[in-house]
C-alpha cells in the first residue's frame, strides 16, 4: 500500500476557495490536479467501471465548482469534495442497477492473465462493491468515505458534522451489515 | 487531509474488544481498495477544466461572503450586512402597514377589498371550482350582495353546489335558488353514481 500523501499541505484550502470565488479558475485547476486521483479512485471503487468513474468524477468537480460558495471550511476541502463524489457515484450506481451488474470483462480484475483467477477476483470485487452499495445511510457514506475515499475518522467527523464516536459507531455497524451480506453471498 | 492506513482500533468496541469478523470485512475492503488504486486517464484534469469553463462563475452564499473576509473587506461587509438588516426590517414594517390597512378596510367603508380577500380562502379550502362559479353568475349583478354570501354561506353550500354542475339547466333560477339547487343535485349525482 503506497503511503503517498495525495493532498498538498502547502496550500490552504480557504485560499483556494477564495481565489476561485474571486474568479480565478486557475485556482480551481490547482484543486482539480490535487484531488483528481483521490476523487477518481473513490468513484471507481463505487462504480467499478473506469469510464463511469471518470464521468462521475468530472461531474463531481463541476458540482463542487458550482457550489463552492457553500463550502464553510468545516473539514478539508478534499473531504468535502470526496463527499460530493461518493454521493454522485452512488447516485449513478442506483440509476445503473437495472442495466445489469458489471460484466466480468469490464472489471479491473479481468485484466489479469489467468481467466479463472480474474473471474474469481472480479466476483469478489463485485460482492464487496454491492455490499457497500446496499448499506443504508449513514453507514454507506461512512464506509465509503473511510475505505473508498481514504479519509480518516476525524476528517469524516468534520465534514459530516457528526461526533467521532458516532462516526466510529456507523463504521462498525456498516461493517457488521456488510459481513452479514458477504457471508450470505458466499453461502448462496 | 492525509491518507491514513486503517487501524483495527477504529472498529474496536468501546471496551477495547476486537471483533475478528469486522476486521475480516475491513481487510476485504482494503484489499479491494488496493486493487482499484488506479490513475485517471491522461488529460482528465483538462477535460474537467473544459467542463468548468462552460459553467458560470460560482455563486457565493451571502453568509459565506460576509463571514470570509480579509481585513480591508470588513467595513464593506459590515455595511452590506447593515443594509440587509435595514432592508429586512423596513420590508417587515411595510408589510405590517399593508396588512393593517387591509384589515381596517372592511370595517371602514369599501366593500371591494373584502371581495378580493374573502373568496380566495374559501375555494382553497373547498377544492371544487363550480362552487365559486355558481354563486357568482346568479348573484353577479349585485355588488353588495356577493360580498356577504362568499364570506358566510359558501363554506357549507359549495359541497352541494358542485353536484349541481351536471345539471346546468336551472339557469333560470331566481334569487332564492341557493336553498333549492342542492336538492336536485344529490338526486342527479345519485343517479350518475
mmCIF file of C-alpha atoms in Angstrom:
data_model
loop_
_atom_site.group_PDB
_atom_site.id
_atom_site.type_symbol
_atom_site.label_atom_id
_atom_site.label_comp_id
_atom_site.label_asym_id
_atom_site.label_seq_id
_atom_site.Cartn_x
_atom_site.Cartn_y
_atom_site.Cartn_z
ATOM 1 C CA UNK A 1 0.000 0.000 0.000
ATOM 2 C CA UNK A 2 1.567 3.260 -1.058
ATOM 3 C CA UNK A 3 1.684 5.878 1.662
ATOM 4 C CA UNK A 4 1.683 8.780 -0.694
ATOM 5 C CA UNK A 5 0.010 11.884 0.633
ATOM 6 C CA UNK A 6 -2.358 12.931 -2.075
ATOM 7 C CA UNK A 7 -3.141 16.306 -0.672
ATOM 8 C CA UNK A 8 -0.681 19.104 -0.877
ATOM 9 C CA UNK A 9 -0.447 20.549 2.614
ATOM 10 C CA UNK A 10 1.347 23.628 1.347
ATOM 11 C CA UNK A 11 -1.755 25.377 0.097
ATOM 12 C CA UNK A 12 -4.520 26.467 2.381
ATOM 13 C CA UNK A 13 -7.951 25.307 1.283
ATOM 14 C CA UNK A 14 -9.579 28.590 2.112
ATOM 15 C CA UNK A 15 -7.129 30.471 -0.060
ATOM 16 C CA UNK A 16 -8.080 28.264 -2.977
ATOM 17 C CA UNK A 17 -11.781 28.729 -2.368
ATOM 18 C CA UNK A 18 -11.407 32.464 -2.001
ATOM 19 C CA UNK A 19 -9.414 32.700 -5.210
ATOM 20 C CA UNK A 20 -11.952 30.647 -7.157
ATOM 21 C CA UNK A 21 -14.810 32.730 -5.813
ATOM 22 C CA UNK A 22 -12.910 35.810 -6.878
ATOM 23 C CA UNK A 23 -12.915 34.454 -10.418
ATOM 24 C CA UNK A 24 -9.559 32.707 -10.582
ATOM 25 C CA UNK A 25 -10.201 29.496 -12.468
ATOM 26 C CA UNK A 26 -6.562 28.509 -12.294
ATOM 27 C CA UNK A 27 -7.036 28.102 -8.591
ATOM 28 C CA UNK A 28 -9.726 25.589 -9.345
ATOM 29 C CA UNK A 29 -7.389 23.802 -11.725
ATOM 30 C CA UNK A 30 -4.954 23.519 -8.872
ATOM 31 C CA UNK A 31 -7.685 21.876 -6.820
ATOM 32 C CA UNK A 32 -8.570 19.505 -9.654
ATOM 33 C CA UNK A 33 -4.966 18.482 -10.125
ATOM 34 C CA UNK A 34 -4.521 17.990 -6.436
ATOM 35 C CA UNK A 35 -7.655 15.929 -5.878
ATOM 36 C CA UNK A 36 -8.251 14.170 -9.176
ATOM 37 C CA UNK A 37 -6.604 10.888 -8.238
ATOM 38 C CA UNK A 38 -8.426 10.532 -4.923
ATOM 39 C CA UNK A 39 -11.769 11.524 -6.391
ATOM 40 C CA UNK A 40 -11.390 9.277 -9.399
ATOM 41 C CA UNK A 41 -10.407 6.308 -7.267
ATOM 42 C CA UNK A 42 -13.317 6.771 -4.911
ATOM 43 C CA UNK A 43 -15.684 6.828 -7.879
ATOM 44 C CA UNK A 44 -14.008 3.789 -9.390
ATOM 45 C CA UNK A 45 -14.392 1.877 -6.143
ATOM 46 C CA UNK A 46 -18.075 2.606 -6.015
ATOM 47 C CA UNK A 47 -18.800 2.061 -9.679
ATOM 48 C CA UNK A 48 -16.236 -0.493 -10.782
ATOM 49 C CA UNK A 49 -16.009 0.860 -14.303
ATOM 50 C CA UNK A 50 -13.204 3.251 -15.243
ATOM 51 C CA UNK A 51 -15.267 5.050 -17.825
ATOM 52 C CA UNK A 52 -18.138 5.679 -15.439
ATOM 53 C CA UNK A 53 -15.727 6.636 -12.694
ATOM 54 C CA UNK A 54 -14.167 9.309 -14.857
ATOM 55 C CA UNK A 55 -17.524 10.591 -15.885
ATOM 56 C CA UNK A 56 -18.789 10.885 -12.322
ATOM 57 C CA UNK A 57 -15.504 12.316 -11.055
ATOM 58 C CA UNK A 58 -15.742 15.059 -13.658
ATOM 59 C CA UNK A 59 -19.366 15.688 -12.762
ATOM 60 C CA UNK A 60 -18.384 15.931 -9.105
ATOM 61 C CA UNK A 61 -15.765 18.563 -9.824
ATOM 62 C CA UNK A 62 -18.283 20.595 -11.767
ATOM 63 C CA UNK A 63 -20.807 20.339 -8.935
ATOM 64 C CA UNK A 64 -18.122 21.342 -6.472
ATOM 65 C CA UNK A 65 -17.243 24.325 -8.625
ATOM 66 C CA UNK A 66 -20.848 25.455 -8.761
ATOM 67 C CA UNK A 67 -21.392 25.110 -5.046
ATOM 68 C CA UNK A 68 -18.029 26.255 -3.826
ATOM 69 C CA UNK A 69 -19.704 29.219 -2.179
ATOM 70 C CA UNK A 70 -21.405 26.846 0.230
ATOM 71 C CA UNK A 71 -18.125 25.367 1.467
ATOM 72 C CA UNK A 72 -17.819 26.647 5.008
ATOM 73 C CA UNK A 73 -14.389 25.369 5.820
ATOM 74 C CA UNK A 74 -15.603 22.577 8.058
ATOM 75 C CA UNK A 75 -13.162 19.840 7.327
ATOM 76 C CA UNK A 76 -10.718 19.699 4.478
ATOM 77 C CA UNK A 77 -11.756 20.761 1.016
ATOM 78 C CA UNK A 78 -10.649 17.373 -0.295
ATOM 79 C CA UNK A 79 -13.010 15.675 2.138
ATOM 80 C CA UNK A 80 -15.868 17.938 1.106
ATOM 81 C CA UNK A 81 -15.163 17.094 -2.500
ATOM 82 C CA UNK A 82 -14.925 13.407 -1.667
ATOM 83 C CA UNK A 83 -18.345 13.511 -0.091
ATOM 84 C CA UNK A 84 -19.814 15.018 -3.239
ATOM 85 C CA UNK A 85 -18.045 12.419 -5.366
ATOM 86 C CA UNK A 86 -19.188 9.381 -3.378
ATOM 87 C CA UNK A 87 -22.750 10.658 -3.326
ATOM 88 C CA UNK A 88 -22.711 11.195 -7.060
ATOM 89 C CA UNK A 89 -21.180 7.786 -7.614
ATOM 90 C CA UNK A 90 -23.845 6.034 -5.552
ATOM 91 C CA UNK A 91 -26.489 8.008 -7.360
ATOM 92 C CA UNK A 92 -25.108 6.869 -10.685
ATOM 93 C CA UNK A 93 -24.906 3.313 -9.404
ATOM 94 C CA UNK A 94 -28.546 3.459 -8.423
ATOM 95 C CA UNK A 95 -29.512 4.538 -11.924
ATOM 96 C CA UNK A 96 -27.383 1.829 -13.429
ATOM 97 C CA UNK A 97 -28.608 -1.089 -11.352
ATOM 98 C CA UNK A 98 -31.301 -2.122 -13.717
ATOM 99 C CA UNK A 99 -28.831 -2.113 -16.556
ATOM 100 C CA UNK A 100 -27.351 -5.314 -15.094
ATOM 101 C CA UNK A 101 -24.265 -5.596 -12.983
ATOM 102 C CA UNK A 102 -20.879 -5.108 -14.445
ATOM 103 C CA UNK A 103 -19.835 -7.906 -16.702
ATOM 104 C CA UNK A 104 -16.657 -9.762 -15.907
ATOM 105 C CA UNK A 105 -14.999 -8.406 -18.993
ATOM 106 C CA UNK A 106 -15.318 -4.891 -17.704
ATOM 107 C CA UNK A 107 -13.974 -5.376 -14.230
ATOM 108 C CA UNK A 108 -10.496 -4.383 -13.329
ATOM 109 C CA UNK A 109 -9.603 -7.880 -12.239
ATOM 110 C CA UNK A 110 -10.415 -9.161 -15.681
ATOM 111 C CA UNK A 111 -7.174 -7.696 -16.910
ATOM 112 C CA UNK A 112 -5.413 -10.478 -15.066
ATOM 113 C CA UNK A 113 -3.746 -13.051 -17.278
ATOM 114 C CA UNK A 114 -5.377 -16.024 -15.584
ATOM 115 C CA UNK A 115 -9.017 -16.075 -16.614
ATOM 116 C CA UNK A 116 -10.162 -18.182 -13.675
ATOM 117 C CA UNK A 117 -8.355 -16.022 -11.129
ATOM 118 C CA UNK A 118 -9.671 -12.956 -12.882
ATOM 119 C CA UNK A 119 -13.173 -14.281 -12.759
ATOM 120 C CA UNK A 120 -12.976 -15.108 -9.047
ATOM 121 C CA UNK A 121 -11.379 -11.796 -8.189
ATOM 122 C CA UNK A 122 -13.937 -9.965 -10.256
ATOM 123 C CA UNK A 123 -16.718 -11.802 -8.494
ATOM 124 C CA UNK A 124 -15.351 -10.888 -5.103
ATOM 125 C CA UNK A 125 -14.893 -7.260 -6.091
ATOM 126 C CA UNK A 126 -18.443 -7.145 -7.242
ATOM 127 C CA UNK A 127 -19.600 -8.666 -3.977
ATOM 128 C CA UNK A 128 -17.725 -6.092 -1.907
ATOM 129 C CA UNK A 129 -18.974 -3.234 -4.032
ATOM 130 C CA UNK A 130 -22.533 -4.480 -3.885
ATOM 131 C CA UNK A 131 -22.370 -4.972 -0.131
ATOM 132 C CA UNK A 132 -21.239 -1.390 0.393
ATOM 133 C CA UNK A 133 -23.822 -0.031 -2.016
ATOM 134 C CA UNK A 134 -26.581 -1.965 -0.253
ATOM 135 C CA UNK A 135 -25.871 -0.356 3.108
ATOM 136 C CA UNK A 136 -28.407 2.155 4.365
ATOM 137 C CA UNK A 137 -27.281 5.654 5.217
ATOM 138 C CA UNK A 138 -25.352 6.817 7.136
ATOM 139 C CA UNK A 139 -23.406 3.550 7.182
ATOM 140 C CA UNK A 140 -22.823 3.547 3.459
ATOM 141 C CA UNK A 141 -21.421 7.027 3.425
ATOM 142 C CA UNK A 142 -19.172 6.352 6.397
ATOM 143 C CA UNK A 143 -17.786 3.106 4.999
ATOM 144 C CA UNK A 144 -17.294 4.649 1.564
ATOM 145 C CA UNK A 145 -15.541 7.736 2.861
ATOM 146 C CA UNK A 146 -13.271 5.658 5.072
ATOM 147 C CA UNK A 147 -12.357 2.853 2.702
ATOM 148 C CA UNK A 148 -13.017 4.255 -0.760
ATOM 149 C CA UNK A 149 -12.149 7.861 -0.045
ATOM 150 C CA UNK A 150 -9.315 7.149 2.381
ATOM 151 C CA UNK A 151 -10.495 9.751 4.852
ATOM 152 C CA UNK A 152 -9.632 9.414 8.498
ATOM 153 C CA UNK A 153 -12.402 9.151 11.065
ATOM 154 C CA UNK A 154 -11.687 12.668 12.302
ATOM 155 C CA UNK A 155 -11.990 14.036 8.790
ATOM 156 C CA UNK A 156 -15.268 12.224 8.233
ATOM 157 C CA UNK A 157 -16.441 13.604 11.533
ATOM 158 C CA UNK A 158 -15.676 17.161 10.458
ATOM 159 C CA UNK A 159 -17.201 17.061 7.027
ATOM 160 C CA UNK A 160 -20.335 15.240 8.152
ATOM 161 C CA UNK A 161 -20.543 17.250 11.376
ATOM 162 C CA UNK A 162 -21.011 14.129 13.437
ATOM 163 C CA UNK A 163 -19.054 13.323 16.568
ATOM 164 C CA UNK A 164 -16.106 10.994 16.058
ATOM 165 C CA UNK A 165 -17.669 8.340 18.261
ATOM 166 C CA UNK A 166 -20.804 8.438 16.156
ATOM 167 C CA UNK A 167 -18.734 8.009 13.021
ATOM 168 C CA UNK A 168 -16.969 5.112 14.650
ATOM 169 C CA UNK A 169 -20.275 3.500 15.542
ATOM 170 C CA UNK A 170 -21.524 3.987 11.998
ATOM 171 C CA UNK A 171 -18.393 2.372 10.662
ATOM 172 C CA UNK A 172 -18.754 -0.616 12.962
ATOM 173 C CA UNK A 173 -22.399 -1.112 12.167
ATOM 174 C CA UNK A 174 -21.758 -0.702 8.481
ATOM 175 C CA UNK A 175 -19.119 -3.389 8.560
ATOM 176 C CA UNK A 176 -21.377 -5.675 10.580
ATOM 177 C CA UNK A 177 -24.095 -5.385 7.984
ATOM 178 C CA UNK A 178 -21.626 -5.881 5.186
ATOM 179 C CA UNK A 179 -20.296 -9.015 6.827
ATOM 180 C CA UNK A 180 -23.753 -10.479 7.001
ATOM 181 C CA UNK A 181 -24.315 -9.765 3.335
ATOM 182 C CA UNK A 182 -20.953 -11.075 2.212
ATOM 183 C CA UNK A 183 -21.386 -14.276 4.208
ATOM 184 C CA UNK A 184 -24.845 -14.697 2.803
ATOM 185 C CA UNK A 185 -23.459 -14.375 -0.702
ATOM 186 C CA UNK A 186 -20.780 -16.969 -0.040
ATOM 187 C CA UNK A 187 -23.395 -19.384 1.250
ATOM 188 C CA UNK A 188 -25.578 -18.777 -1.753
ATOM 189 C CA UNK B 1 -6.090 15.502 4.525
ATOM 190 C CA UNK B 2 -3.507 12.798 4.628
ATOM 191 C CA UNK B 3 -4.066 9.241 3.729
ATOM 192 C CA UNK B 4 -4.175 7.160 6.849
ATOM 193 C CA UNK B 5 -3.760 3.424 6.971
ATOM 194 C CA UNK B 6 -6.568 1.546 8.591
ATOM 195 C CA UNK B 7 -6.164 0.839 12.275
ATOM 196 C CA UNK B 8 -8.243 -2.031 13.703
ATOM 197 C CA UNK B 9 -8.880 0.104 16.764
ATOM 198 C CA UNK B 10 -11.139 2.212 14.562
ATOM 199 C CA UNK B 11 -13.705 -0.543 14.658
ATOM 200 C CA UNK B 12 -12.940 -1.827 18.123
ATOM 201 C CA UNK B 13 -15.635 -1.844 20.729
ATOM 202 C CA UNK B 14 -15.609 0.838 23.413
ATOM 203 C CA UNK B 15 -14.207 -1.586 25.921
ATOM 204 C CA UNK B 16 -11.349 -2.242 23.521
ATOM 205 C CA UNK B 17 -12.552 -5.669 22.477
ATOM 206 C CA UNK B 18 -11.870 -6.557 18.889
ATOM 207 C CA UNK B 19 -14.164 -8.343 16.522
ATOM 208 C CA UNK B 20 -12.292 -10.614 14.104
ATOM 209 C CA UNK B 21 -15.303 -10.726 11.792
ATOM 210 C CA UNK B 22 -15.298 -6.982 11.399
ATOM 211 C CA UNK B 23 -11.573 -6.966 10.884
ATOM 212 C CA UNK B 24 -12.004 -9.533 8.153
ATOM 213 C CA UNK B 25 -14.553 -7.300 6.461
ATOM 214 C CA UNK B 26 -12.237 -4.338 6.755
ATOM 215 C CA UNK B 27 -9.440 -6.424 5.281
ATOM 216 C CA UNK B 28 -11.623 -7.232 2.291
ATOM 217 C CA UNK B 29 -12.370 -3.579 1.782
ATOM 218 C CA UNK B 30 -8.695 -2.688 1.996
ATOM 219 C CA UNK B 31 -7.837 -5.409 -0.482
ATOM 220 C CA UNK B 32 -10.484 -4.094 -2.833
ATOM 221 C CA UNK B 33 -9.249 -0.555 -2.351
ATOM 222 C CA UNK B 34 -5.707 -1.518 -3.219
ATOM 223 C CA UNK B 35 -6.812 -3.326 -6.335
ATOM 224 C CA UNK B 36 -8.562 -0.234 -7.547
ATOM 225 C CA UNK B 37 -5.739 2.210 -6.887
ATOM 226 C CA UNK B 38 -5.644 3.375 -10.464
ATOM 227 C CA UNK B 39 -4.989 6.714 -12.041
ATOM 228 C CA UNK B 40 -7.430 8.619 -14.196
ATOM 229 C CA UNK B 41 -6.691 8.711 -17.891
ATOM 230 C CA UNK B 42 -4.266 11.299 -19.194
ATOM 231 C CA UNK B 43 -5.834 14.674 -19.749
ATOM 232 C CA UNK B 44 -8.544 14.153 -17.163
ATOM 233 C CA UNK B 45 -7.854 17.471 -15.445
ATOM 234 C CA UNK B 46 -8.053 19.243 -18.813
ATOM 235 C CA UNK B 47 -11.425 17.705 -19.507
ATOM 236 C CA UNK B 48 -12.675 18.755 -16.105
ATOM 237 C CA UNK B 49 -11.459 22.284 -16.679
ATOM 238 C CA UNK B 50 -13.078 22.358 -20.105
ATOM 239 C CA UNK B 51 -16.368 21.449 -18.426
ATOM 240 C CA UNK B 52 -15.799 24.062 -15.744
ATOM 241 C CA UNK B 53 -15.145 26.709 -18.389
ATOM 242 C CA UNK B 54 -18.690 26.244 -19.599
ATOM 243 C CA UNK B 55 -20.028 26.985 -16.136
ATOM 244 C CA UNK B 56 -20.863 30.459 -14.888
ATOM 245 C CA UNK B 57 -18.760 31.795 -12.060
ATOM 246 C CA UNK B 58 -19.651 30.055 -8.813
ATOM 247 C CA UNK B 59 -22.131 31.821 -6.618
ATOM 248 C CA UNK B 60 -21.156 32.971 -3.226
ATOM 249 C CA UNK B 61 -23.521 32.437 -0.362
ATOM 250 C CA UNK B 62 -24.367 35.623 1.500
ATOM 251 C CA UNK B 63 -23.299 34.249 4.834
ATOM 252 C CA UNK B 64 -20.114 32.841 3.383
ATOM 253 C CA UNK B 65 -19.413 36.154 1.762
ATOM 254 C CA UNK B 66 -19.998 38.018 4.973
ATOM 255 C CA UNK B 67 -18.027 35.576 7.034
ATOM 256 C CA UNK B 68 -14.970 35.042 4.904
ATOM 257 C CA UNK B 69 -13.301 38.392 4.891
ATOM 258 C CA UNK B 70 -9.904 39.860 4.689
ATOM 259 C CA UNK B 71 -9.227 42.838 6.916
ATOM 260 C CA UNK B 72 -9.773 45.519 4.302
ATOM 261 C CA UNK B 73 -13.096 43.997 3.285
ATOM 262 C CA UNK B 74 -14.523 44.038 6.776
ATOM 263 C CA UNK B 75 -16.026 47.561 6.710
ATOM 264 C CA UNK B 76 -17.569 46.924 3.314
ATOM 265 C CA UNK B 77 -19.118 43.705 4.501
ATOM 266 C CA UNK B 78 -20.326 45.262 7.706
ATOM 267 C CA UNK B 79 -22.025 47.974 5.660
ATOM 268 C CA UNK B 80 -23.592 45.369 3.428
ATOM 269 C CA UNK B 81 -24.823 43.438 6.429
ATOM 270 C CA UNK B 82 -26.292 46.615 7.905
ATOM 271 C CA UNK B 83 -28.039 47.363 4.617
ATOM 272 C CA UNK B 84 -29.520 43.883 4.549
ATOM 273 C CA UNK B 85 -30.779 44.241 8.108
ATOM 274 C CA UNK B 86 -32.282 47.658 7.366
ATOM 275 C CA UNK B 87 -33.971 46.329 4.259
ATOM 276 C CA UNK B 88 -35.341 43.349 6.134
ATOM 277 C CA UNK B 89 -36.700 45.461 8.976
ATOM 278 C CA UNK B 90 -38.099 48.043 6.560
ATOM 279 C CA UNK B 91 -39.717 45.333 4.492
ATOM 280 C CA UNK B 92 -41.320 43.840 7.570
ATOM 281 C CA UNK B 93 -42.646 47.227 8.630
ATOM 282 C CA UNK B 94 -44.083 47.963 5.222
ATOM 283 C CA UNK B 95 -45.676 44.536 5.107
ATOM 284 C CA UNK B 96 -47.173 45.157 8.522
ATOM 285 C CA UNK B 97 -48.551 48.502 7.411
ATOM 286 C CA UNK B 98 -50.102 46.997 4.333
ATOM 287 C CA UNK B 99 -51.700 44.161 6.230
ATOM 288 C CA UNK B 100 -53.011 46.651 8.786
ATOM 289 C CA UNK B 101 -54.577 48.752 6.063
ATOM 290 C CA UNK B 102 -56.152 45.705 4.537
ATOM 291 C CA UNK B 103 -57.565 44.596 7.845
ATOM 292 C CA UNK B 104 -59.010 48.001 8.538
ATOM 293 C CA UNK B 105 -60.544 48.228 5.065
ATOM 294 C CA UNK B 106 -63.729 46.133 5.551
ATOM 295 C CA UNK B 107 -64.624 47.777 8.873
ATOM 296 C CA UNK B 108 -64.206 51.206 7.351
ATOM 297 C CA UNK B 109 -66.204 51.621 4.204
ATOM 298 C CA UNK B 110 -65.325 49.962 0.936
ATOM 299 C CA UNK B 111 -66.576 46.512 0.202
ATOM 300 C CA UNK B 112 -64.188 45.899 -2.679
ATOM 301 C CA UNK B 113 -61.210 44.708 -0.632
ATOM 302 C CA UNK B 114 -63.473 42.255 1.127
ATOM 303 C CA UNK B 115 -64.493 40.723 -2.120
ATOM 304 C CA UNK B 116 -60.922 40.206 -3.174
ATOM 305 C CA UNK B 117 -59.767 38.749 0.094
ATOM 306 C CA UNK B 118 -62.548 36.534 1.322
ATOM 307 C CA UNK B 119 -63.216 34.421 -1.722
ATOM 308 C CA UNK B 120 -59.658 33.260 -2.023
ATOM 309 C CA UNK B 121 -59.524 31.253 1.191
ATOM 310 C CA UNK B 122 -62.858 29.662 0.541
ATOM 311 C CA UNK B 123 -62.070 27.978 -2.771
ATOM 312 C CA UNK B 124 -58.766 26.803 -1.401
ATOM 313 C CA UNK B 125 -60.483 25.047 1.449
ATOM 314 C CA UNK B 126 -63.127 23.628 -0.808
ATOM 315 C CA UNK B 127 -61.378 22.122 -3.777
ATOM 316 C CA UNK B 128 -64.322 22.302 -6.133
ATOM 317 C CA UNK B 129 -64.354 25.042 -8.723
ATOM 318 C CA UNK B 130 -68.021 25.112 -9.628
ATOM 319 C CA UNK B 131 -68.798 26.349 -6.130
ATOM 320 C CA UNK B 132 -67.113 29.601 -6.917
ATOM 321 C CA UNK B 133 -68.894 29.879 -10.210
ATOM 322 C CA UNK B 134 -72.451 29.073 -9.249
ATOM 323 C CA UNK B 135 -72.935 31.797 -6.690
ATOM 324 C CA UNK B 136 -71.379 34.440 -8.864
ATOM 325 C CA UNK B 137 -73.408 34.123 -12.075
ATOM 326 C CA UNK B 138 -76.659 34.006 -10.180
ATOM 327 C CA UNK B 139 -75.864 36.969 -7.983
ATOM 328 C CA UNK B 140 -73.439 38.763 -10.247
ATOM 329 C CA UNK B 141 -75.374 41.956 -10.880
ATOM 330 C CA UNK B 142 -75.347 42.983 -7.264
ATOM 331 C CA UNK B 143 -72.085 44.345 -5.995
ATOM 332 C CA UNK B 144 -73.172 44.437 -2.392
ATOM 333 C CA UNK B 145 -74.766 41.049 -2.067
ATOM 334 C CA UNK B 146 -71.933 38.824 -3.306
ATOM 335 C CA UNK B 147 -69.612 40.054 -0.654
ATOM 336 C CA UNK B 148 -71.585 38.739 2.278
ATOM 337 C CA UNK B 149 -72.506 35.484 0.620
ATOM 338 C CA UNK B 150 -68.966 34.135 -0.035
ATOM 339 C CA UNK B 151 -67.880 35.055 3.444
ATOM 340 C CA UNK B 152 -70.547 33.215 5.341
ATOM 341 C CA UNK B 153 -72.551 30.788 3.317
ATOM 342 C CA UNK B 154 -70.332 29.207 0.717
ATOM 343 C CA UNK B 155 -68.432 27.361 3.370
ATOM 344 C CA UNK B 156 -71.313 24.979 3.736
ATOM 345 C CA UNK B 157 -73.037 25.202 0.423
ATOM 346 C CA UNK B 158 -70.261 24.598 -2.079
ATOM 347 C CA UNK B 159 -70.132 20.957 -1.144
ATOM 348 C CA UNK B 160 -73.553 20.603 -2.629
ATOM 349 C CA UNK B 161 -73.435 23.081 -5.454
ATOM 350 C CA UNK B 162 -70.747 21.245 -7.358
ATOM 351 C CA UNK B 163 -73.090 18.369 -7.770
ATOM 352 C CA UNK B 164 -75.366 20.804 -9.447
ATOM 353 C CA UNK B 165 -72.829 21.162 -12.225
ATOM 354 C CA UNK B 166 -74.089 18.150 -14.135
ATOM 355 C CA UNK B 167 -77.436 19.909 -14.196
ATOM 356 C CA UNK B 168 -76.760 23.334 -15.591
ATOM 357 C CA UNK B 169 -80.401 23.558 -16.595
ATOM 358 C CA UNK B 170 -81.659 25.504 -13.608
ATOM 359 C CA UNK B 171 -80.213 28.581 -15.207
ATOM 360 C CA UNK B 172 -83.484 30.327 -14.970
ATOM 361 C CA UNK B 173 -83.314 30.411 -11.252
ATOM 362 C CA UNK B 174 -84.098 33.369 -9.121
ATOM 363 C CA UNK B 175 -82.557 34.805 -6.022
ATOM 364 C CA UNK B 176 -83.736 32.120 -3.607
ATOM 365 C CA UNK B 177 -82.352 29.243 -5.581
ATOM 366 C CA UNK B 178 -79.450 28.791 -3.255
ATOM 367 C CA UNK B 179 -81.728 26.931 -0.938
ATOM 368 C CA UNK B 180 -83.273 24.866 -3.695
ATOM 369 C CA UNK B 181 -80.449 23.943 -6.011
ATOM 370 C CA UNK B 182 -78.888 21.495 -3.560
ATOM 371 C CA UNK B 183 -81.964 19.303 -3.693
ATOM 372 C CA UNK B 184 -81.845 18.324 -7.339
ATOM 373 C CA UNK B 185 -78.145 17.867 -7.276
ATOM 374 C CA UNK B 186 -77.987 14.856 -4.911
ATOM 375 C CA UNK B 187 -80.599 13.071 -6.941
ATOM 376 C CA UNK B 188 -78.782 13.650 -10.176
ATOM 377 C CA UNK B 189 -75.448 12.646 -8.714
ATOM 378 C CA UNK B 190 -77.029 9.604 -7.160
ATOM 379 C CA UNK B 191 -78.302 8.524 -10.497
ATOM 380 C CA UNK B 192 -74.891 9.008 -12.025
ATOM 381 C CA UNK B 193 -73.078 7.119 -9.383
#
